[in-house]
N, CA, C and O atoms as a DFTB+ gen file, in Angstrom:
672 C
 N C O
     1  1      70.661     122.294     151.187
     2  2      72.032     122.331     150.787
     3  2      72.552     120.942     150.448
     4  3      73.363     120.781     149.537
     5  1      72.084     119.948     151.180
     6  2      72.529     118.586     150.922
     7  2      72.193     118.164     149.501
     8  3      73.017     117.533     148.840
     9  1      71.002     118.496     149.015
    10  2      70.582     118.072     147.685
    11  2      71.483     118.642     146.590
    12  3      71.751     117.973     145.593
    13  1      71.950     119.885     146.779
    14  2      72.809     120.510     145.779
    15  2      74.166     119.847     145.691
    16  3      74.724     119.693     144.604
    17  1      74.700     119.452     146.849
    18  2      76.004     118.804     146.874
    19  2      75.949     117.443     146.193
    20  3      76.849     117.094     145.430
    21  1      74.896     116.671     146.465
    22  2      74.739     115.350     145.833
    23  2      74.574     115.479     144.325
    24  3      75.116     114.677     143.565
    25  1      73.842     116.465     143.904
    26  2      73.622     116.666     142.463
    27  2      74.943     116.977     141.755
    28  3      75.214     116.437     140.683
    29  1      75.768     117.851     142.354
    30  2      77.057     118.171     141.757
    31  2      77.969     116.958     141.742
    32  3      78.710     116.750     140.782
    33  1      77.922     116.162     142.788
    34  2      78.755     114.957     142.876
    35  2      78.353     113.958     141.799
    36  3      79.204     113.359     141.142
    37  1      77.043     113.786     141.626
    38  2      76.546     112.880     140.602
    39  2      76.920     113.374     139.202
    40  3      77.335     112.578     138.359
    41  1      76.781     114.646     138.953
    42  2      77.104     115.242     137.659
    43  2      78.600     115.145     137.387
    44  3      79.004     114.842     136.264
    45  1      79.419     115.394     138.391
    46  2      80.869     115.290     138.245
    47  2      81.271     113.848     137.968
    48  3      82.137     113.596     137.130
    49  1      80.652     112.905     138.663
    50  2      80.938     111.481     138.436
    51  2      80.596     111.050     137.019
    52  3      81.357     110.311     136.395
    53  1      79.473     111.499     136.513
    54  2      79.072     111.176     135.131
    55  2      80.043     111.789     134.123
    56  3      80.384     111.174     133.112
    57  1      80.472     112.995     134.417
    58  2      81.413     113.665     133.515
    59  2      82.743     112.921     133.476
    60  3      83.354     112.784     132.417
    61  1      83.191     112.439     134.646
    62  2      84.452     111.683     134.691
    63  2      84.317     110.386     133.901
    64  3      85.214     110.034     133.135
    65  1      83.203     109.670     134.078
    66  2      82.988     108.415     133.330
    67  2      82.896     108.684     131.821
    68  3      83.426     107.912     131.023
    69  1      82.235     109.757     131.436
    70  2      82.131     110.094     130.014
    71  2      83.503     110.431     129.438
    72  3      83.816     110.058     128.307
    73  1      84.316     111.135     130.217
    74  2      85.665     111.477     129.766
    75  2      86.529     110.229     129.623
    76  3      87.251     110.085     128.636
    77  1      86.462     109.327     130.598
    78  2      87.225     108.074     130.523
    79  2      86.780     107.215     129.341
    80  3      87.607     106.652     128.625
    81  1      85.474     107.120     129.148
    82  2      84.964     106.330     128.017
    83  2      85.412     106.950     126.697
    84  3      85.770     106.238     125.759
    85  1      85.390     108.264     126.631
    86  2      85.826     108.947     125.411
    87  2      87.293     108.749     125.117
    88  3      87.694     108.750     123.953
    89  1      88.105     108.580     126.149
    90  2      89.541     108.372     125.956
    91  2      89.898     106.915     125.720
    92  3      90.812     106.615     124.951
    93  1      89.190     106.015     126.369
    94  2      89.548     104.595     126.299
    95  2      88.931     103.865     125.107
    96  3      89.586     103.009     124.513
    97  1      87.702     104.179     124.747
    98  2      87.044     103.452     123.666
    99  2      87.731     103.622     122.307
   100  3      87.891     102.633     121.593
   101  1      88.141     104.835     121.921
   102  2      88.824     104.951     120.630
   103  2      90.130     104.178     120.566
   104  3      90.576     103.821     119.475
   105  1      90.749     103.913     121.695
   106  2      91.999     103.172     121.662
   107  2      91.781     101.709     121.294
   108  3      92.737     101.016     120.945
   109  1      90.551     101.228     121.365
   110  2      90.245      99.846     120.983
   111  2      90.106      99.721     119.471
   112  3      90.172      98.611     118.941
   113  1      89.921     100.803     118.784
   114  2      89.712     100.790     117.339
   115  2      90.963     101.326     116.643
   116  3      91.408     102.437     116.930
   117  1      91.519     100.549     115.746
   118  2      92.674     100.981     114.977
   119  2      92.195     101.367     113.589
   120  3      91.544     100.567     112.917
   121  1      92.498     102.552     113.158
   122  2      92.061     103.031     111.854
   123  2      93.177     102.817     110.832
   124  3      94.259     103.392     110.949
   125  1      92.898     101.982     109.827
   126  2      93.857     101.731     108.764
   127  2      93.478     102.570     107.559
   128  3      92.299     102.682     107.223
   129  1      94.446     103.146     106.923
   130  2      94.212     103.923     105.718
   131  2      94.326     102.990     104.524
   132  3      95.286     102.228     104.414
   133  1      93.356     103.051     103.638
   134  2      93.368     102.197     102.455
   135  2      94.329     102.782     101.426
   136  3      94.152     103.915     100.977
   137  1      95.335     102.016     101.058
   138  2      96.272     102.457     100.025
   139  2      96.123     101.631      98.753
   140  3      97.001     101.644      97.891
   141  1      95.018     100.917      98.642
   142  2      94.762     100.064      97.490
   143  2      93.683     100.698      96.622
   144  3      92.715     101.261      97.133
   145  1      93.855     100.602      95.311
   146  2      92.850     101.092      94.384
   147  2      91.646     100.165      94.442
   148  3      91.809      98.945      94.440
   149  1      90.451     100.716      94.492
   150  2      89.245      99.891      94.555
   151  2      88.496      99.853      93.230
   152  3      87.431      99.242      93.140
   153  1      89.034     100.491      92.210
   154  2      88.388     100.509      90.900
   155  2      89.037      99.489      89.977
   156  3      90.261      99.383      89.904
   157  1      88.191      98.739      89.271
   158  2      88.666      97.757      88.293
   159  2      88.575      98.377      86.904
   160  3      87.594      99.048      86.581
   161  1      89.595      98.153      86.089
   162  2      89.625      98.716      84.738
   163  2      89.828      97.630      83.701
   164  3      90.609      96.700      83.897
   165  1      89.113      97.762      82.597
   166  2      89.269      96.874      81.455
   167  2      90.484      97.343      80.670
   168  3      90.528      98.484      80.211
   169  1      91.463      96.474      80.516
   170  2      92.674      96.833      79.776
   171  2      92.566      96.267      78.360
   172  3      92.493      95.053      78.166
   173  1      92.557      97.163      77.383
   174  2      92.411      96.803      75.969
   175  2      93.742      97.029      75.271
   176  3      94.334      98.104      75.369
   177  1      94.205      96.007      74.568
   178  2      95.450      96.110      73.812
   179  2      95.177      96.049      72.321
   180  3      94.187      95.460      71.886
   181  1      96.058      96.660      71.541
   182  2      95.923      96.665      70.085
   183  2      97.067      95.881      69.472
   184  3      98.222      96.057      69.859
   185  1      96.753      95.018      68.521
   186  2      97.752      94.192      67.842
   187  2      97.456      94.200      66.342
   188  3      96.361      94.547      65.900
   189  1      98.475      93.804      65.580
   190  2      98.293      93.548      64.162
   191  2      99.187      92.365      63.776
   192  3     100.136      92.027      64.484
   193  1      98.865      91.756      62.656
   194  2      99.634      90.594      62.202
   195  2     100.376      90.976      60.936
   196  3      99.782      91.404      59.947
   197  1     101.706      90.809      60.994
   198  2     102.559      91.107      59.856
   199  2     103.333      89.842      59.514
   200  3     104.117      89.341      60.320
   201  1     103.102      89.334      58.307
   202  2     103.781      88.132      57.821
   203  2     103.674      86.979      58.820
   204  3     104.652      86.279      59.086
   205  1     102.475      86.795      59.364
   206  2     102.223      85.693      60.281
   207  2     102.672      85.919      61.704
   208  3     102.464      85.056      62.557
   209  1     103.285      87.060      61.987
   210  2     103.762      87.375      63.337
   211  2     102.860      88.432      63.980
   212  3     102.469      89.404      63.334
   213  1     102.537      88.226      65.258
   214  2     101.724      89.185      66.008
   215  2     102.640      90.271      66.576
   216  3     103.672      89.978      67.179
   217  1     102.245      91.518      66.375
   218  2     103.032      92.651      66.871
   219  2     102.096      93.681      67.502
   220  3     100.921      93.778      67.149
   221  1     102.649      94.445      68.444
   222  2     101.876      95.530      69.049
   223  2     101.521      96.547      67.975
   224  3     102.278      96.769      67.030
   225  1     100.365      97.153      68.136
   226  2      99.920      98.174      67.211
   227  2      99.652      99.452      67.999
   228  3      99.230      99.401      69.154
   229  1      99.897     100.574      67.379
   230  2      99.693     101.857      68.033
   231  2      98.678     102.668      67.244
   232  3      98.770     102.780      66.022
   233  1      97.714     103.228      67.955
   234  2      96.746     104.123      67.336
   235  2      97.184     105.555      67.596
   236  3      97.624     105.894      68.694
   237  1      97.057     106.387      66.572
   238  2      97.465     107.789      66.695
   239  2      96.252     108.674      66.942
   240  3      95.169     108.422      66.413
   241  1      96.442     109.706      67.747
   242  2      95.414     110.706      68.034
   243  2      94.072     110.067      68.401
   244  3      93.114     110.120      67.630
   245  1      94.023     109.470      69.578
   246  2      92.836     108.748      70.037
   247  2      92.155     109.520      71.165
   248  3      92.801     110.005      72.093
   249  1      90.837     109.617      71.055
   250  2      90.007     110.188      72.104
   251  2      88.928     109.166      72.425
   252  3      88.284     108.633      71.521
   253  1      88.728     108.893      73.709
   254  2      87.726     107.909      74.135
   255  2      86.766     108.582      75.107
   256  3      87.175     109.249      76.058
   257  1      85.468     108.386      74.838
   258  2      84.409     108.889      75.700
   259  2      83.617     107.713      76.245
   260  3      83.402     106.722      75.547
   261  1      83.183     107.825      77.497
   262  2      82.277     106.841      78.072
   263  2      80.853     107.297      77.860
   264  3      80.554     108.485      77.986
   265  1      79.964     106.362      77.538
   266  2      78.559     106.685      77.303
   267  2      77.732     106.004      78.386
   268  3      77.818     104.788      78.563
   269  1      76.935     106.780      79.107
   270  2      76.002     106.218      80.079
   271  2      74.628     106.802      79.818
   272  3      74.482     107.985      79.510
   273  1      73.626     105.949      79.948
   274  2      72.249     106.368      79.689
   275  2      71.858     107.533      80.589
   276  3      72.146     107.535      81.786
   277  1      71.205     108.512      79.998
   278  2      70.674     109.680      80.701
   279  2      71.744     110.511      81.416
   280  3      71.442     111.220      82.375
   281  1      72.970     110.424      80.956
   282  2      74.055     111.225      81.527
   283  2      74.905     111.777      80.396
   284  3      74.896     111.255      79.281
   285  1      75.632     112.828      80.696
   286  2      76.534     113.399      79.702
   287  2      77.705     112.440      79.463
   288  3      78.136     111.732      80.374
   289  1      78.210     112.429      78.234
   290  2      79.387     111.611      77.925
   291  2      80.574     112.143      78.711
   292  3      80.668     113.340      78.983
   293  1      81.472     111.249      79.070
   294  2      82.635     111.673      79.846
   295  2      83.915     111.328      79.104
   296  3      84.064     110.230      78.568
   297  1      84.835     112.281      79.081
   298  2      86.131     112.076      78.449
   299  2      86.970     111.144      79.310
   300  3      87.180     111.409      80.494
   301  1      87.448     110.059      78.722
   302  2      88.249     109.075      79.449
   303  2      89.711     109.150      79.032
   304  3      90.610     109.029      79.864
   305  1      89.940     109.348      77.746
   306  2      91.305     109.292      77.225
   307  2      91.434     110.257      76.062
   308  3      90.538     110.341      75.222
   309  1      92.536     110.983      76.004
   310  2      92.828     111.868      74.890
   311  2      94.351     111.910      74.747
   312  3      95.028     112.700      75.404
   313  1      94.877     111.040      73.871
   314  2      96.331     110.889      73.754
   315  2      96.757     110.905      72.292
   316  3      95.958     110.688      71.381
   317  1      98.048     111.169      72.101
   318  2      98.591     111.186      70.748
   319  2      98.791     109.761      70.224
   320  3      98.335     109.447      69.125
   321  1      99.455     108.907      70.977
   322  2      99.700     107.518      70.558
   323  2      99.344     106.581      71.704
   324  3      99.666     106.854      72.860
   325  1      98.682     105.481      71.383
   326  2      98.294     104.529      72.415
   327  2      98.344     103.103      71.845
   328  3      97.852     102.845      70.746
   329  1      98.944     102.189      72.609
   330  2      98.942     100.771      72.230
   331  2      98.086      99.959      73.193
   332  3      97.741      98.810      72.917
   333  1      97.747     100.571      74.328
   334  2      96.848      99.971      75.319
   335  2      96.014     101.077      75.925
   336  3      96.458     102.219      76.041
   337  1      94.792     100.722      76.312
   338  2      93.989     101.711      77.015
   339  2      93.220     101.044      78.139
   340  3      92.766      99.905      78.028
   341  1      93.090     101.784      79.217
   342  2      92.430     101.324      80.421
   343  2      91.063     101.997      80.492
   344  3      90.972     103.224      80.526
   345  1      89.991     101.185      80.514
   346  2      88.640     101.728      80.474
   347  2      87.858     101.337      81.720
   348  3      87.879     100.172      82.116
   349  1      87.172     102.283      82.343
   350  2      86.355     101.966      83.520
   351  2      85.014     101.370      83.095
   352  3      84.303     101.953      82.277
   353  1      84.675     100.223      83.645
   354  2      83.384      99.609      83.351
   355  2      82.333     100.186      84.295
   356  3      82.655     100.628      85.398
   357  1      81.085     100.180      83.858
   358  2      79.990     100.772      84.620
   359  2      79.516      99.793      85.697
   360  3      78.958      98.748      85.362
   361  1      79.722     100.100      86.975
   362  2      79.300      99.176      88.027
   363  2      77.797      99.195      88.292
   364  3      77.294      98.360      89.044
   365  1      77.071     100.139      87.682
   366  2      75.638     100.277      87.912
   367  2      74.796      99.699      86.791
   368  3      73.570      99.807      86.819
   369  1      75.439      99.083      85.800
   370  2      74.711      98.503      84.669
   371  2      75.460      97.264      84.177
   372  3      76.610      97.032      84.549
   373  1      74.799      96.485      83.347
   374  2      75.413      95.275      82.786
   375  2      76.021      95.520      81.415
   376  3      76.419      94.584      80.722
   377  1      76.088      96.776      81.036
   378  2      76.654      97.128      79.738
   379  2      77.461      98.416      79.885
   380  3      77.053      99.342      80.586
   381  1      78.605      98.458      79.219
   382  2      79.437      99.668      79.195
   383  2      79.710      99.997      77.738
   384  3      80.068      99.125      76.947
   385  1      79.537     101.271      77.392
   386  2      79.737     101.704      76.007
   387  2      80.772     102.823      75.970
   388  3      80.835     103.690      76.841
   389  1      81.579     102.754      74.914
   390  2      82.622     103.754      74.728
   391  2      82.640     104.181      73.276
   392  3      82.437     103.362      72.379
   393  1      82.880     105.456      73.041
   394  2      83.082     105.985      71.697
   395  2      84.575     106.215      71.545
   396  3      85.196     106.902      72.355
   397  1      85.146     105.627      70.490
   398  2      86.569     105.791      70.200
   399  2      86.681     106.630      68.942
   400  3      86.197     106.247      67.876
   401  1      87.329     107.784      69.081
   402  2      87.527     108.670      67.937
   403  2      88.996     108.641      67.544
   404  3      89.886     108.919      68.348
   405  1      89.222     108.294      66.277
   406  2      90.587     108.267      65.754
   407  2      90.565     108.785      64.329
   408  3      89.813     108.294      63.488
   409  1      91.392     109.776      64.067
   410  2      91.479     110.396      62.738
   411  2      90.107     110.811      62.212
   412  3      89.803     110.622      61.035
   413  1      89.281     111.378      63.093
   414  2      87.966     111.872      62.690
   415  2      86.911     110.792      62.534
   416  3      85.755     111.108      62.253
   417  1      87.268     109.539      62.706
   418  2      86.302     108.443      62.571
   419  2      85.828     108.025      63.964
   420  3      86.632     107.844      64.878
   421  1      84.507     107.876      64.109
   422  2      83.916     107.474      65.378
   423  2      83.535     106.004      65.340
   424  3      82.862     105.555      64.413
   425  1      83.965     105.260      66.343
   426  2      83.618     103.846      66.481
   427  2      83.096     103.627      67.889
   428  3      83.367     104.411      68.799
   429  1      82.342     102.549      68.054
   430  2      81.760     102.229      69.356
   431  2      82.270     100.891      69.847
   432  3      82.322      99.918      69.094
   433  1      82.643     100.850      71.106
   434  2      83.024      99.609      71.777
   435  2      81.961      99.353      72.837
   436  3      81.786     100.154      73.755
   437  1      81.248      98.229      72.706
   438  2      80.187      97.864      73.636
   439  2      80.605      96.606      74.380
   440  3      80.924      95.591      73.762
   441  1      80.603      96.674      75.712
   442  2      81.035      95.550      76.546
   443  2      79.851      95.109      77.406
   444  3      79.343      95.883      78.216
   445  1      79.420      93.869      77.225
   446  2      78.386      93.280      78.079
   447  2      79.086      92.523      79.197
   448  3      80.009      91.750      78.941
   449  1      78.651      92.741      80.436
   450  2      79.338      92.130      81.571
   451  2      78.382      91.891      82.731
   452  3      77.318      92.504      82.816
   453  1      78.776      90.995      83.616
   454  2      78.102      90.809      84.905
   455  2      78.880      91.594      85.947
   456  3      80.087      91.798      85.818
   457  1      78.173      92.032      86.980
   458  2      78.796      92.780      88.068
   459  2      78.556      92.059      89.380
   460  3      77.469      91.528      89.611
   461  1      79.556      92.037      90.234
   462  2      79.404      91.496      91.585
   463  2      80.166      92.401      92.545
   464  3      81.376      92.585      92.412
   465  1      79.458      92.956      93.497
   466  2      80.078      93.824      94.495
   467  2      80.508      92.955      95.673
   468  3      79.758      92.083      96.111
   469  1      81.709      93.191      96.183
   470  2      82.214      92.416      97.315
   471  2      83.045      93.323      98.215
   472  3      83.515      94.379      97.794
   473  1      83.216      92.891      99.459
   474  2      84.009      93.635     100.423
   475  2      85.479      93.345     100.170
   476  3      85.937      92.218     100.355
   477  1      86.211      94.355      99.751
   478  2      87.635      94.208      99.474
   479  2      88.409      94.080     100.775
   480  3      89.226      93.172     100.931
   481  1      88.157      94.982     101.702
   482  2      88.736      94.923     103.042
   483  2      87.969      95.911     103.909
   484  3      87.225      96.754     103.408
   485  1      88.162      95.791     105.213
   486  2      87.464      96.686     106.140
   487  2      87.871      98.140     105.913
   488  3      87.029      99.037     105.952
   489  1      89.143      98.368     105.679
   490  2      89.611      99.746     105.520
   491  2      89.350     100.312     104.123
   492  3      89.188     101.523     103.971
   493  1      89.306      99.449     103.098
   494  2      89.113      99.936     101.729
   495  2      87.653      99.943     101.294
   496  3      87.284     100.681     100.381
   497  1      86.839      99.145     101.924
   498  2      85.431      99.119     101.555
   499  2      85.152      98.130     100.438
   500  3      85.775      97.071     100.358
   501  1      84.209      98.488      99.576
   502  2      83.717      97.575      98.555
   503  2      84.374      97.828      97.193
   504  3      84.827      98.935      96.901
   505  1      84.413      96.785      96.379
   506  2      84.909      96.860      95.008
   507  2      83.948      96.067      94.134
   508  3      83.125      95.305      94.640
   509  1      84.053      96.246      92.832
   510  2      83.201      95.527      91.892
   511  2      84.040      94.586      91.055
   512  3      85.085      94.967      90.527
   513  1      83.576      93.355      90.937
   514  2      84.196      92.348      90.079
   515  2      83.319      92.235      88.829
   516  3      82.105      92.053      88.921
   517  1      83.950      92.347      87.673
   518  2      83.226      92.258      86.401
   519  2      83.605      90.964      85.689
   520  3      84.751      90.519      85.750
   521  1      82.628      90.372      85.017
   522  2      82.906      89.223      84.161
   523  2      82.421      89.584      82.760
   524  3      81.237      89.841      82.542
   525  1      83.371      89.597      81.808
   526  2      83.034      89.957      80.434
   527  2      82.233      88.828      79.789
   528  3      82.625      87.663      79.849
   529  1      81.117      89.184      79.177
   530  2      80.271      88.204      78.499
   531  2      80.414      88.288      76.990
   532  3      80.509      87.275      76.297
   533  1      80.427      89.530      76.493
   534  2      80.461      89.732      75.047
   535  2      80.994      91.139      74.781
   536  3      80.740      92.070      75.545
   537  1      81.729      91.272      73.695
   538  2      82.257      92.577      73.301
   539  2      81.992      92.768      71.814
   540  3      82.255      91.879      71.004
   541  1      81.469      93.939      71.468
   542  2      81.192      94.282      70.077
   543  2      81.890      95.601      69.770
   544  3      81.804      96.556      70.542
   545  1      82.576      95.642      68.644
   546  2      83.300      96.847      68.254
   547  2      82.989      97.177      66.799
   548  3      83.032      96.300      65.936
   549  1      82.673      98.445      66.527
   550  2      82.392      98.861      65.151
   551  2      83.659      99.266      64.412
   552  3      83.616      99.588      63.225
   553  1      84.790      99.250      65.118
   554  2      86.068      99.593      64.511
   555  2      86.431      98.535      63.470
   556  3      86.073      97.366      63.619
   557  1      87.129      98.937      62.434
   558  2      87.564      98.004      61.394
   559  2      88.668      97.110      61.979
   560  3      89.842      97.479      61.982
   561  1      88.275      95.942      62.467
   562  2      89.224      95.015      63.088
   563  2      89.211      93.683      62.367
   564  3      88.201      93.289      61.784
   565  1      90.350      92.987      62.412
   566  2      90.398      91.622      61.881
   567  2      89.715      90.670      62.846
   568  3      88.977      89.776      62.432
   569  1      89.963      90.863      64.127
   570  2      89.314      90.038      65.149
   571  2      89.393      90.721      66.502
   572  3      90.108      91.702      66.704
   573  1      88.634      90.161      67.400
   574  2      88.555      90.673      68.757
   575  2      88.619      89.459      69.676
   576  3      87.848      88.515      69.503
   577  1      89.521      89.469      70.647
   578  2      89.727      88.304      71.505
   579  2      89.630      88.726      72.968
   580  3      90.305      89.663      73.393
   581  1      88.789      88.033      73.736
   582  2      88.742      88.222      75.182
   583  2      89.765      87.268      75.781
   584  3      89.558      86.055      75.787
   585  1      90.866      87.812      76.285
   586  2      91.920      86.999      76.887
   587  2      91.574      86.579      78.309
   588  3      91.749      85.421      78.688
   589  1      91.084      87.527      79.080
   590  2      90.740      87.277      80.474
   591  2      89.387      87.921      80.744
   592  3      89.293      89.147      80.782
   593  1      88.332      87.122      80.934
   594  2      87.001      87.699      81.135
   595  2      86.778      88.285      82.525
   596  3      85.767      88.949      82.754
   597  1      87.696      88.055      83.452
   598  2      87.522      88.531      84.826
   599  2      88.291      89.825      85.060
   600  3      89.521      89.847      85.028
   601  1      87.549      90.897      85.293
   602  2      88.139      92.203      85.556
   603  2      87.901      92.486      87.034
   604  3      86.778      92.771      87.449
   605  1      88.970      92.406      87.822
   606  2      88.845      92.512      89.270
   607  2      90.118      93.111      89.843
   608  3      91.210      92.592      89.611
   609  1      89.986      94.193      90.584
   610  2      91.144      94.880      91.157
   611  2      91.908      93.967      92.117
   612  3      93.119      94.119      92.282
   613  1      91.225      93.041      92.737
   614  2      91.864      92.158      93.715
   615  2      92.917      91.266      93.071
   616  3      93.901      90.901      93.714
   617  1      92.713      90.914      91.806
   618  2      93.632      90.001      91.126
   619  2      94.472      90.684      90.061
   620  3      95.181      90.015      89.309
   621  1      94.403      92.002      89.986
   622  2      95.170      92.738      88.993
   623  2      96.533      93.095      89.565
   624  3      96.744      94.220      90.020
   625  1      97.441      92.159      89.544
   626  2      98.777      92.426      90.064
   627  2      99.690      92.987      88.986
   628  3     100.659      93.686      89.281
   629  1      99.373      92.675      87.736
   630  2     100.188      93.151      86.628
   631  2      99.303      93.967      85.699
   632  3      98.445      93.415      85.010
   633  1      99.505      95.267      85.679
   634  2      98.663      96.134      84.853
   635  2      99.025      96.073      83.374
   636  3      98.473      96.826      82.572
   637  1      99.942      95.191      83.006
   638  2     100.313      95.027      81.604
   639  2      99.513      93.914      80.934
   640  3      99.565      93.774      79.712
   641  1      98.784      93.131      81.700
   642  2      98.030      92.000      81.158
   643  2      96.679      92.485      80.648
   644  3      95.855      92.977      81.419
   645  1      96.460      92.342      79.348
   646  2      95.213      92.807      78.752
   647  2      94.072      91.823      79.007
   648  3      94.273      90.613      79.108
   649  1      92.878      92.384      79.105
   650  2      91.671      91.576      79.174
   651  2      91.125      91.331      77.762
   652  3      90.509      90.302      77.484
   653  1      91.367      92.295      76.892
   654  2      90.786      92.279      75.558
   655  2      91.839      92.702      74.540
   656  3      92.592      93.650      74.765
   657  1      91.881      91.984      73.413
   658  2      92.788      92.350      72.314
   659  2      91.979      92.666      71.071
   660  3      91.067      91.929      70.696
   661  1      92.332      93.775      70.440
   662  2      91.742      94.142      69.141
   663  2      92.842      94.011      68.093
   664  3      93.852      94.712      68.149
   665  1      92.636      93.111      67.140
   666  2      93.579      92.930      66.037
   667  2      93.153      93.852      64.905
   668  3      92.062      93.705      64.354
   669  1      94.012      94.798      64.560
   670  2      93.681      95.802      63.534
   671  2      94.249      95.416      62.181
   672  3      94.068      96.144      61.205
């Protein structure tokens, strides 16, 4: 009989310690919810020059698809009028390709970039920083200008600042 009582006492003691540990340990960890976007987007603006003055340009009926090797194309944008567009760069490759369809004409935008993954914060996890190296566009443009080669969610405080300008 003595052995049974000791066994129950030992089992009860372990259960109490497990219960206390289960209640006390989670209180040491504070869980923060990430309210920050972790995706970086390439912001492309359209401009034209009229009588020596630069003005915003708007494209009508634009559809944009993302192209990734060995995967189906994905619809990114389908709008009636656009003067700026936000494009997701491929974090798994050094090149991102997009098909831009406007008025039945298909053009390709190819962006060569470097990728660097970094810890944004403990609660938000990782993000990718892109550095634009080269951009090629088959669209009929006067010029193409990389304004800001660094595409990084950490430093994107103003979503109105373009990384790339296409002069039409």
